[in-house]
Amino acid sequence: SANSMWGGRFATGPDAIMTAINASISFDKRLYAQDIAGSRAHAAMLAAQGIITEEDATAIRQGLLTILSEIEAGRFQFSEALEDIHLNIESKLTEMIGEAGKRLHTGRSRNDQVAVDFRLWTRDQCDAAITGLTALMQAFLAQAEAGADWIMPGFTHLQTAQPVTWGHHMLAYVEMLARDRSRFEDARRRMNECPLGAAALAGTGFPIDRHMTASALGFDRPTANSLDSVSDRDFALEFLSASAICATHLSRFAEELVIWSTAQFRFVKLSDKWTTGSSIMPQKKNPDAAELLRAKIGRILGSTVALFTIMKGLPLTYSKDMQEDKEQVFDAADTLMLSLAAMTGMVSDMTANREALHKAASSGFSTATDLADWLVRSLGLPFREAHHVTGRLVALAEEKGCDLPDLSLSEMTSAHPGITQEVYSVLGVENSVRSRMSYGGTAPDQVRAQVARWKTLLG
Ligand code: ARG
């Protein structure tokens, strides 16, 4: 039979396959709370403006609360024939309260309705991301504070570069996550305008008060252009983009954990809580959570690319293509929140192996730059020449199978006659990190100052 919502001009109902491709209720039922909040605000406004009676508004607002509790109790019957969450709720409302329910949709369209519901949902997810990121930053900060002066190798090209401190490495992630957090704050601020009242696309002839609904729903103001209001999905694209960048950061630390927890590195021990065993190899403790976190960016970026592809080239205003927006954002948000929680647990529960870190930092000629800098400072060599002299000493040590501090003074002077005993003081990793006191450098004092700054900022 023809549809009860718009069946007037239809002779028959849809093909069963049409229903299958058209219906979104299977996933957009997640918007039920936002849909009810939006409708309650709309009804109150219609009454305040004298468009419907106070009596009808009260019946509508009460009926919607009953529906809310039915959905939350799992007692609501969702119908695929009613397409989406908006029609499911409206139809149930009319079934419950009669005539008054049919007045709710005055001065409104599903186009502005879905736009406001989805914004409200995405805004909540920004808040959840901000909370999750703050917890993760605190976990990294605790690691940084404990190990402000623990020495480890710093890498470029995954080759030993210079000694750094554990605290410094942990704080690098705090910085990244802080930028991620500000991206969500920024996206939230920009999306916080209310599209409700744009109606189908052109606005409405009813004397609605868009400022009233905007403020009732916690928006800063109503959107200023009705066409844009029902077409815009920037807020979802921004949420996805911020999520993709954040997941990229998580994947980088995840990869470091995978490497660091190997028997070859032994830089960290992951807690049993975040690892799994092998069904055949009894010795194994696999970093599955870290591996999955390394992979999750694939999923989040996939959703991001999907929505960009859906939106590009869409003519104004609303097109049904846009119904495909929700699953992408739902999946990305779920994935991101789970990832943040898992990473927070893993970082809080991991144990750094100070000895292994120190030992690794002392190998691989990690203080070669310090030697070159000493030649510049103490002998007045131009840096390029100092670089060359040091390179010869590294080659010599490599040939002998030892490290730089193991070379004798006569071996040192063979590379440059001016070298004195004093050179050995700069070849130790402690001296090396202590000397890097430039602002933002790896010296423990610098790291402690940054830890203090972040502790104040994070409260
Ligand atoms: N389920 C639809 C969506 O998610 C709601 C808006 C439908 N509007 C319309 N004119 N068909 O996009």
Short mmCIF file of N, CA, C and O and ligand atoms in Angstrom, two decimals, residues 24 28 83-84 86 110-111 114 233 318 320 322-323 325-326, ligand 1:
data_model
loop_
_atom_site.label_atom_id
_atom_site.label_comp_id
_atom_site.label_asym_id
_atom_site.label_seq_id
_atom_site.Cartn_x
_atom_site.Cartn_y
_atom_site.Cartn_z
N SER A 24 17.05 3.71 6.00
CA SER A 24 18.27 3.97 6.76
C SER A 24 18.08 3.66 8.24
O SER A 24 18.99 3.86 9.03
N ASP A 28 20.40 4.70 11.25
CA ASP A 28 20.16 6.04 11.80
C ASP A 28 19.30 6.03 13.06
O ASP A 28 19.07 7.07 13.66
N GLU A 83 11.22 3.84 6.72
CA GLU A 83 12.48 4.40 6.24
C GLU A 83 13.54 4.78 7.27
O GLU A 83 14.61 4.20 7.30
N ASP A 84 13.24 5.83 8.03
CA ASP A 84 14.32 6.34 8.89
C ASP A 84 13.83 6.68 10.29
O ASP A 84 12.64 6.52 10.61
N HIS A 86 13.43 9.49 11.70
CA HIS A 86 12.52 10.63 11.78
C HIS A 86 11.07 10.18 11.60
O HIS A 86 10.19 10.54 12.37
N ARG A 110 12.37 16.90 6.71
CA ARG A 110 13.39 15.96 7.17
C ARG A 110 14.79 16.46 6.80
O ARG A 110 15.79 16.03 7.37
N ASN A 111 14.84 17.38 5.84
CA ASN A 111 16.17 17.86 5.43
C ASN A 111 16.85 18.68 6.53
O ASN A 111 18.04 18.49 6.81
N VAL A 114 17.28 16.12 9.75
CA VAL A 114 18.45 15.23 9.78
C VAL A 114 19.72 16.05 9.97
O VAL A 114 20.67 15.63 10.64
N ARG A 233 27.68 19.34 4.83
CA ARG A 233 28.18 18.25 5.67
C ARG A 233 29.65 18.48 6.04
O ARG A 233 30.37 17.57 6.42
N TYR A 318 19.80 19.39 -0.75
CA TYR A 318 19.84 18.01 -0.26
C TYR A 318 19.68 17.02 -1.41
O TYR A 318 18.86 17.21 -2.31
N LYS A 320 19.69 12.52 -1.82
CA LYS A 320 19.64 11.32 -0.98
C LYS A 320 21.01 10.70 -0.80
O LYS A 320 21.25 9.93 0.13
N MET A 322 23.28 11.96 0.48
CA MET A 322 23.76 12.40 1.78
C MET A 322 23.34 11.47 2.92
O MET A 322 23.89 11.55 4.02
N GLN A 323 22.41 10.59 2.65
CA GLN A 323 22.03 9.59 3.67
C GLN A 323 23.21 8.65 3.95
O GLN A 323 23.25 8.00 5.00
N ASP A 325 26.10 9.50 4.61
CA ASP A 325 27.09 10.15 5.48
C ASP A 325 27.23 9.47 6.84
O ASP A 325 28.31 9.39 7.41
N LYS A 326 26.10 8.97 7.35
CA LYS A 326 26.06 8.59 8.76
C LYS A 326 26.92 7.37 9.11
O LYS A 326 27.66 7.38 10.10
N1 ARG B 1 17.06 9.50 6.02
C1 ARG B 1 17.36 10.73 5.38
C2 ARG B 1 18.87 10.99 5.48
O1 ARG B 1 19.48 10.42 6.29
C3 ARG B 1 16.63 11.85 6.01
C4 ARG B 1 16.38 13.02 5.11
C5 ARG B 1 15.47 12.62 4.04
N2 ARG B 1 15.01 13.72 3.27
C6 ARG B 1 14.38 13.53 2.14
N3 ARG B 1 13.98 14.56 1.50
N4 ARG B 1 14.25 12.35 1.62
O2 ARG B 1 19.45 11.76 4.73
#
